[in-house]
Coordinates of C-alpha atoms in Angstrom, one line a residue:
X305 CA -81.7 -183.5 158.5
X306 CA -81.3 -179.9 158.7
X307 CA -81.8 -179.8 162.5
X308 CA -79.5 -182.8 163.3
X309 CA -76.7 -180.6 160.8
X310 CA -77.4 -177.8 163.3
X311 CA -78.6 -175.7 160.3
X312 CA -82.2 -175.4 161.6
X313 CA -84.0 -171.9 161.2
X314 CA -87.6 -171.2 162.2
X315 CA -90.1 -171.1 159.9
X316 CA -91.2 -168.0 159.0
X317 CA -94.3 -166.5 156.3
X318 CA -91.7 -163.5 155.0
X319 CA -92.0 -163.2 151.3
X320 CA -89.1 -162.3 149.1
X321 CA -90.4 -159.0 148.5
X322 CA -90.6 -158.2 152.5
X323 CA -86.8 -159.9 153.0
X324 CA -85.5 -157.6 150.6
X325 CA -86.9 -154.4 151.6
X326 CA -86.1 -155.3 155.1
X327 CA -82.2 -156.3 154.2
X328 CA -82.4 -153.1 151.9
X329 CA -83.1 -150.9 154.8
X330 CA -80.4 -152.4 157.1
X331 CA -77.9 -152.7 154.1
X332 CA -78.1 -148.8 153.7
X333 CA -75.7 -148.0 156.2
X334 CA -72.8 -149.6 154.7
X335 CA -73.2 -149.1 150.8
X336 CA -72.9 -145.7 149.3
X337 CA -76.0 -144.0 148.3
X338 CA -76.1 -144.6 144.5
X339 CA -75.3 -148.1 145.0
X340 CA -78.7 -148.9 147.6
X341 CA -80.1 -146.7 144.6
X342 CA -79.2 -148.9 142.3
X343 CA -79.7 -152.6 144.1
X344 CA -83.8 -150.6 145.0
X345 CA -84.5 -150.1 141.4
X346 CA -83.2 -153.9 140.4
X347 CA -85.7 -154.8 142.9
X348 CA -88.6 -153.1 142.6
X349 CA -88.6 -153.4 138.5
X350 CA -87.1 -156.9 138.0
X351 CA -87.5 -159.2 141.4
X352 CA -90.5 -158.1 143.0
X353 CA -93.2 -158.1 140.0
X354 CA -92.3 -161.7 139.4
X355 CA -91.0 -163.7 142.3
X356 CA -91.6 -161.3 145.3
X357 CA -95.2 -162.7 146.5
X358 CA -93.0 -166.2 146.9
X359 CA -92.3 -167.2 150.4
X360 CA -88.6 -166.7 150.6
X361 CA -88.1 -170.0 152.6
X362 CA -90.1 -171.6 149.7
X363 CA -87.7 -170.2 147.1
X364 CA -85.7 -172.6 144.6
X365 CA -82.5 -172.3 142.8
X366 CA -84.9 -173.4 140.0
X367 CA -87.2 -170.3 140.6
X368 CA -84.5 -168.3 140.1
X369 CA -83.1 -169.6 136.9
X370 CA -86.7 -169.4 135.0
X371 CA -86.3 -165.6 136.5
X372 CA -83.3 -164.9 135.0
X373 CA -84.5 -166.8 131.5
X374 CA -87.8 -164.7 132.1
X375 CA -85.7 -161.5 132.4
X376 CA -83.3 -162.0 129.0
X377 CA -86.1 -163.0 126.8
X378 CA -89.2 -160.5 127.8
X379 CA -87.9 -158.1 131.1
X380 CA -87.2 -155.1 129.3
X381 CA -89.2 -152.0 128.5
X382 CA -92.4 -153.2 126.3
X383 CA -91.6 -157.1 127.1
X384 CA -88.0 -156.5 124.9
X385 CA -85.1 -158.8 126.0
X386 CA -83.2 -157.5 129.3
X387 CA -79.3 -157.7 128.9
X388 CA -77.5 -160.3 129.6
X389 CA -75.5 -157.4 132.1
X390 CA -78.4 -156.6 134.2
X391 CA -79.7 -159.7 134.8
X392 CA -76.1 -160.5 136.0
X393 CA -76.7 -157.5 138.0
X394 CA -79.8 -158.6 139.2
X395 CA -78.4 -161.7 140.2
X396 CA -75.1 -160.5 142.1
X397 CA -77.8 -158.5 144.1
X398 CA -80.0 -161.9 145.0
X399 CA -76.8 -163.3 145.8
X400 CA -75.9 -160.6 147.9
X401 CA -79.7 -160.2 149.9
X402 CA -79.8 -164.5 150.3
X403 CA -76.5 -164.6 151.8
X404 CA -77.5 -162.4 154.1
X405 CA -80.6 -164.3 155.1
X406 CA -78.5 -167.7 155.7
X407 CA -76.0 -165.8 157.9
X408 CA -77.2 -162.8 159.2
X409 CA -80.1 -163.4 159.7
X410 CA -81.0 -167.2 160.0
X411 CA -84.0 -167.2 158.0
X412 CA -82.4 -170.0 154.9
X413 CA -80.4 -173.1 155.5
X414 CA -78.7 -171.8 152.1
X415 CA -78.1 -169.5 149.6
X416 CA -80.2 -170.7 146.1
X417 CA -78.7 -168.1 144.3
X418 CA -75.5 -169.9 144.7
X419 CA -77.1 -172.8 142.5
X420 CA -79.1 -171.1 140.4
X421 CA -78.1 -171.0 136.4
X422 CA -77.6 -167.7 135.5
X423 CA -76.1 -165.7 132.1
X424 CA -72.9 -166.1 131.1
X425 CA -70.8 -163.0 132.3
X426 CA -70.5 -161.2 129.0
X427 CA -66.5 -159.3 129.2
X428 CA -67.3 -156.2 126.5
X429 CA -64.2 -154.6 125.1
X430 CA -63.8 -150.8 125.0
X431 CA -64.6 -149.8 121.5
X432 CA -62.6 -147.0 121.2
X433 CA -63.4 -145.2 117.7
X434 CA -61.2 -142.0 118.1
X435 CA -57.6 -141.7 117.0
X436 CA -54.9 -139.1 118.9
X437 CA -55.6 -136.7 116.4
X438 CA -59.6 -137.3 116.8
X439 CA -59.1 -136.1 120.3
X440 CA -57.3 -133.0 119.4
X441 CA -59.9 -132.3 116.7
X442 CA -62.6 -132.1 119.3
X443 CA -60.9 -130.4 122.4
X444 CA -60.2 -127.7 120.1
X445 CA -63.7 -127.4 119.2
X446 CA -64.4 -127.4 123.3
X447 CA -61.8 -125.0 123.7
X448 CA -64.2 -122.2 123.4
X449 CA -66.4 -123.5 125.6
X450 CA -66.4 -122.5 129.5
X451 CA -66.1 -126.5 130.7
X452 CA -63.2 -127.1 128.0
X453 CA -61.0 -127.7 131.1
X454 CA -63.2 -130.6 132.2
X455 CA -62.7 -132.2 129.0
X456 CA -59.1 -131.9 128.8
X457 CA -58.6 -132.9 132.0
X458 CA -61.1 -136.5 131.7
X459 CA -58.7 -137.0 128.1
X460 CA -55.6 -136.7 130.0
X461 CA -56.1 -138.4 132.9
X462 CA -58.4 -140.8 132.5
X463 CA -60.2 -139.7 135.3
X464 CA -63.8 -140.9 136.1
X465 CA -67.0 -137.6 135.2
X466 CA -68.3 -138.2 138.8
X467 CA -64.7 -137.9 140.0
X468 CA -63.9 -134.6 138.0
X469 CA -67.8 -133.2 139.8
X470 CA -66.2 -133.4 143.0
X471 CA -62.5 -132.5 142.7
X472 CA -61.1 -129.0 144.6
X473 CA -58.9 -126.6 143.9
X474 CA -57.5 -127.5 147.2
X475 CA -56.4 -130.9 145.3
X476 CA -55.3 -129.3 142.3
X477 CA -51.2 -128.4 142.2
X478 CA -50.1 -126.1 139.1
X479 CA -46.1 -125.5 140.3
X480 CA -43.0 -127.3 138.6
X481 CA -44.7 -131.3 138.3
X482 CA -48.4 -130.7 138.5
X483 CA -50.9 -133.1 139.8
X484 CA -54.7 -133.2 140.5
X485 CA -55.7 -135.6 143.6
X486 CA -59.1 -137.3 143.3
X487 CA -60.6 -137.8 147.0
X488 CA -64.4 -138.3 146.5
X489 CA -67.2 -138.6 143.7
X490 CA -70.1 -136.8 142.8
X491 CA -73.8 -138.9 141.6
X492 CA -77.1 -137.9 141.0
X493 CA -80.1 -139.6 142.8
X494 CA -83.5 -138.8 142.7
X495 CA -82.2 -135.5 141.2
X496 CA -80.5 -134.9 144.5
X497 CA -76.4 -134.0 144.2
X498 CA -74.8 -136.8 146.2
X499 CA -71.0 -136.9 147.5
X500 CA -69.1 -139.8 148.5
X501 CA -65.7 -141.2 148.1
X502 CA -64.4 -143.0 144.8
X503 CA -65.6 -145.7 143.4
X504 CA -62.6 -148.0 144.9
X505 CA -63.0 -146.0 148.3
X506 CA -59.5 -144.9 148.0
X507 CA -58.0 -141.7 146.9
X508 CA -55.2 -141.3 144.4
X509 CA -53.1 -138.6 143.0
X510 CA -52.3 -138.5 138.7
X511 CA -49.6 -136.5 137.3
X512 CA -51.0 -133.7 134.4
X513 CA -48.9 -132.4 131.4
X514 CA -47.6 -129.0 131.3
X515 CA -50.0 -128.4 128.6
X516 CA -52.8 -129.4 131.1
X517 CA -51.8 -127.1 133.5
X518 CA -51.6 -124.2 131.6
X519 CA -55.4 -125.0 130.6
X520 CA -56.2 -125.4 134.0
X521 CA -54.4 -122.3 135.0
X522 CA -56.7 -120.8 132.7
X523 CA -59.8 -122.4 133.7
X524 CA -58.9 -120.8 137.3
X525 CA -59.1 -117.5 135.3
X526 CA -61.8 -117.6 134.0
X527 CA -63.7 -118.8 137.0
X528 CA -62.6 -115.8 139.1
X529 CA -63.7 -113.7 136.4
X530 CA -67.2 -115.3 136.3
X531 CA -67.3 -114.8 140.3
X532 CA -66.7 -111.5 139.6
X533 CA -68.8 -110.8 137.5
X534 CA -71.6 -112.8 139.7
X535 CA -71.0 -110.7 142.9
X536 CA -73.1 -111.6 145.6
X537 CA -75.4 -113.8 143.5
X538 CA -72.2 -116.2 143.6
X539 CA -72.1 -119.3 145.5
X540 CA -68.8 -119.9 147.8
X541 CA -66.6 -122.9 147.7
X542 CA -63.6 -125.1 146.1
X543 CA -65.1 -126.5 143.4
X544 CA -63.1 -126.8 140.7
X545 CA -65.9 -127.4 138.3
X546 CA -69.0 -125.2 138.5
X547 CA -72.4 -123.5 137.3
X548 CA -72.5 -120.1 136.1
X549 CA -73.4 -118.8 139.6
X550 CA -70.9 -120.9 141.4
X551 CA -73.1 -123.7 142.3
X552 CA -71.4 -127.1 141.8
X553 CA -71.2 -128.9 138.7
X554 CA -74.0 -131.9 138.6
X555 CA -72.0 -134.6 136.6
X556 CA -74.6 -135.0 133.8
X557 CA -73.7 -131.8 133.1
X558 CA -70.6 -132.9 130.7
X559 CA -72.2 -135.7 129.8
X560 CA -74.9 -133.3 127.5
X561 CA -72.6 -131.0 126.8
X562 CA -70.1 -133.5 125.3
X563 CA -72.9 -134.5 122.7
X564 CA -73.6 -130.9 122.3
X565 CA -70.4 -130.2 121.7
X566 CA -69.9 -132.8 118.9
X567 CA -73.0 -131.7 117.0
X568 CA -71.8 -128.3 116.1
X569 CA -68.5 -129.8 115.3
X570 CA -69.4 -132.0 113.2
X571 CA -71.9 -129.4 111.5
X572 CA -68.8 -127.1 111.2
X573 CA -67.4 -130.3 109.7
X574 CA -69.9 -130.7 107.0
X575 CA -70.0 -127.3 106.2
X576 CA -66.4 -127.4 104.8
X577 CA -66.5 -130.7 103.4
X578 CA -64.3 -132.1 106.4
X579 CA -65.2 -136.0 108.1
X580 CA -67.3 -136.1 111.1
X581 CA -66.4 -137.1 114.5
X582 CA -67.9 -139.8 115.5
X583 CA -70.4 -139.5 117.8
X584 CA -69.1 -141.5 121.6
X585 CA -69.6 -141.1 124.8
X586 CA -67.4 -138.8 127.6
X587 CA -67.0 -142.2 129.5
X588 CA -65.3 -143.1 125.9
X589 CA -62.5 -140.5 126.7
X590 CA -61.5 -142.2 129.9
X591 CA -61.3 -145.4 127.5
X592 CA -59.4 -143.7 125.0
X593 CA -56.9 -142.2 127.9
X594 CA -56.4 -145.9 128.7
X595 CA -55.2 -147.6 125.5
X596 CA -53.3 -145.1 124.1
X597 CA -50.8 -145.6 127.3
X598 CA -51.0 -149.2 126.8
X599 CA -50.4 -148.9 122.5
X600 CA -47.6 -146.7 123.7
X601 CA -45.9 -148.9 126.2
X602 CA -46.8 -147.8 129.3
X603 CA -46.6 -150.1 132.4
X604 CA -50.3 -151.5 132.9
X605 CA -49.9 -150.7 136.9
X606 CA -49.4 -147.3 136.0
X607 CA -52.2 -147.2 133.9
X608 CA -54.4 -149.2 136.8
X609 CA -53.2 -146.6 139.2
X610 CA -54.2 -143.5 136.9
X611 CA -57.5 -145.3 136.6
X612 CA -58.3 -145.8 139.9
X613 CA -58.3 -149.7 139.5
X614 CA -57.6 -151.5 142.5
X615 CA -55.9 -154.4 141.1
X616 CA -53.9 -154.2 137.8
X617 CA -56.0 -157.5 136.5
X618 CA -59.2 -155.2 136.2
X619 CA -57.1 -153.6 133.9
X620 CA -55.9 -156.6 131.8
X621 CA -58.9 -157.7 131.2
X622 CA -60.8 -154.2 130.5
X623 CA -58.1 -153.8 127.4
X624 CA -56.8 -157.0 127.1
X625 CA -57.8 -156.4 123.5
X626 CA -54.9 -153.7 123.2
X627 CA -52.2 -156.1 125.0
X628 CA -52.8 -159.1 122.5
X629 CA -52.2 -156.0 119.6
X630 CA -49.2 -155.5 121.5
X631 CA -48.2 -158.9 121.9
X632 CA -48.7 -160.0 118.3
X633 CA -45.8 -157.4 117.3
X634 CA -43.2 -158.6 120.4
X635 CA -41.3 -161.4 118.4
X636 CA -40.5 -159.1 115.7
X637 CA -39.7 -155.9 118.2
X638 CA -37.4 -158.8 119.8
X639 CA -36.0 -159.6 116.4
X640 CA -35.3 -156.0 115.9
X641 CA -33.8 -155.5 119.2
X642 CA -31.0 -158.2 118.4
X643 CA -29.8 -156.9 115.1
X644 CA -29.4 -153.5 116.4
X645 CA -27.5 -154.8 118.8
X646 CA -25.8 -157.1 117.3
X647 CA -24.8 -154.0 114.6
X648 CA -23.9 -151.5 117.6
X649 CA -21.3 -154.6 118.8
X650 CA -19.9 -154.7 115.4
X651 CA -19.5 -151.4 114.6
X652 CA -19.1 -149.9 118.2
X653 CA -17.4 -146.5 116.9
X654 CA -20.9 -146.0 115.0
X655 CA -24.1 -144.3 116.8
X656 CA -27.5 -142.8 116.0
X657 CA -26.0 -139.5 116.2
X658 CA -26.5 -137.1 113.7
X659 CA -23.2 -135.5 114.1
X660 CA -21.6 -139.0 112.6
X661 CA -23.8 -138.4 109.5
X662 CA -22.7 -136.5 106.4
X663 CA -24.6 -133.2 105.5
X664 CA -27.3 -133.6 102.7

């Protein structure tokens, strides 16, 4: 049947584990390093141990549903339950590697991961746990702290740690409406410092606060002070974030620091009978960036763009949690918006002008 469909394909003794480091090999040269990274160790720790002795022509949509079963109830560390994320991830990677073999490279009639039953893409909302003044609580405690800048600038711009790792002062403008423009990333594999472009593949530029400059301003300081200081043990280049000696910033860097940070705050805390922070993560801040635009009203295409989303839907469904809050309140910020209208037409000699009101 196959043959007389013009779907034939030789037959072939390739196992699933040979396919996929083959297609990983090839697939290198259009993915970005930390992504083959990431689609090796799926492989290697989840797909291989269990299915890849199979003969991939032999493999089932069936065999790949009792994987994915296998891998939520026992394919974690000590046989615990996997997540129901990364065996989505696992399977957007099979998907991925099979598609390739029916198209590219002629080896299936079809792709059985299109068929197979996988988990039910779980949709996690941000838990943000930090209020506005939660935020300012901690930067202050940062403030003293040679990275505070970092900090500021992932609050107030929502911008991604990886992002921040790689930005230059070349990108960075301080005049009369400042801006920072993020062109690349910065990840980590195998210990190695790896830079590529953003996450989207596109760059963008974000507005920052006058406040924000001035700490950035500072930041520059301090940094040329610190080369100084370094002389010829310092390393050259436009890094806006970097070591002691110059070197660039390795994005895990803030990540420690940041839980650093809120230990001796919260110990400062304690010691005067003040609540804790709680303890989240620096990803958290580019969460927290997020809603409060939305709570406040802020277009959610500006929000996307200040993200780095490439479509505003990614962002509707990230915080679609903070756009239902919002929506619950429009009939009543409708309501409102009427009667004060409807009093302005009345009374149209009458204004929200404090001149028009008598002295206390």
């Amino acid at each position: 049947m196959a043959a007389s469909n013009g779907d034939y394909v030789n037959r072939s003794a390739t196992t699933v584990a040979e396919y996929l480091n083959e297609w990983l090999a090839v697939h290198a040269l259009e993915v970005k390093p930390r992504t083959r990274a990431g689609y090796a160790h799926l492989i290697e720790n989840y797909v291989a141990p269990r299915i890849g002795g199979k003969r991939l022509q032999a493999l089932r949509a069936t065999d790949l549903s009792i994987l994915y079963r296998e891998l939520l109830e026992s394919g974690g560390k000590n046989g615990r339950p996997l997540s129901a994320r990364t065996v989505e991830y696992v399977h957007a990677v099979l998907r991925k590697a099979l598609a390739d073999a029916v198209r590219n490279d002629q080896l299936l009639t079809s792709n059985p991961a299109e068929r197979a039953k996988r988990p039910r893409k779980a949709h996690a909302e941000p838990v943000i746990m930090w209020t506005a003044t939660d935020l300012v609580s901690f930067l202050e405690t940062a403030s003293q702290h040679r990275l505070h800048a970092f900090f500021r600038l992932s609050a107030y711009t929502g911008a991604r740690r990886g992002e921040l790792a790689n930005l230059r002062w070349s990108d960075v403008n301080l005049g009369d409406a400042p801006t920072i423009r993020l062109r690349g990333t910065v990840s980590v594999i195998a210990g190695t410092r790896v830079e590529g472009t953003t996450k989207g593949g596109r760059e963008r530029t974000i507005s920052i606060d006058p406040g924000t400059a001035a700490v950035m301003i500072e930041h520059h300081r301090r940094q040329q002070l610190e080369r100084e200081l370094a002389g010829g043990s310092w390393t050259d280049g436009d890094h806006v974030f970097r070591q002691e000696l110059g070197e660039p910033l390795f994005p895990d860097t803030p990540t420690a620091l940041m839980t650093k940070l809120l230990r001796q705050h919260n110990a400062a805390a304690a010691a005067v009978g003040e609540k804790p922070l709680t303890v989240i993560r620096l990803h958290d801040l580019r969460h927290l960036h997020a809603t409060l635009l939305l709570k406040v009203g802020v277009p959610v295409h500006v929000v996307a763009n200040r993200l780095g989303h490439a479509d505003p839907a990614i962002t509707l469904r990230v915080y679609a949690h903070v756009l239902d809050d919002q929506a619950s309140q429009a009939a009543s910020v409708f309501a409102q918006a009427l009667l004060d209208e409807g009093r302005n037409e009345a009374n149209p000699g009458s204004s929200d002008s404090s001149a028009d009101r008598p002295t206390p």
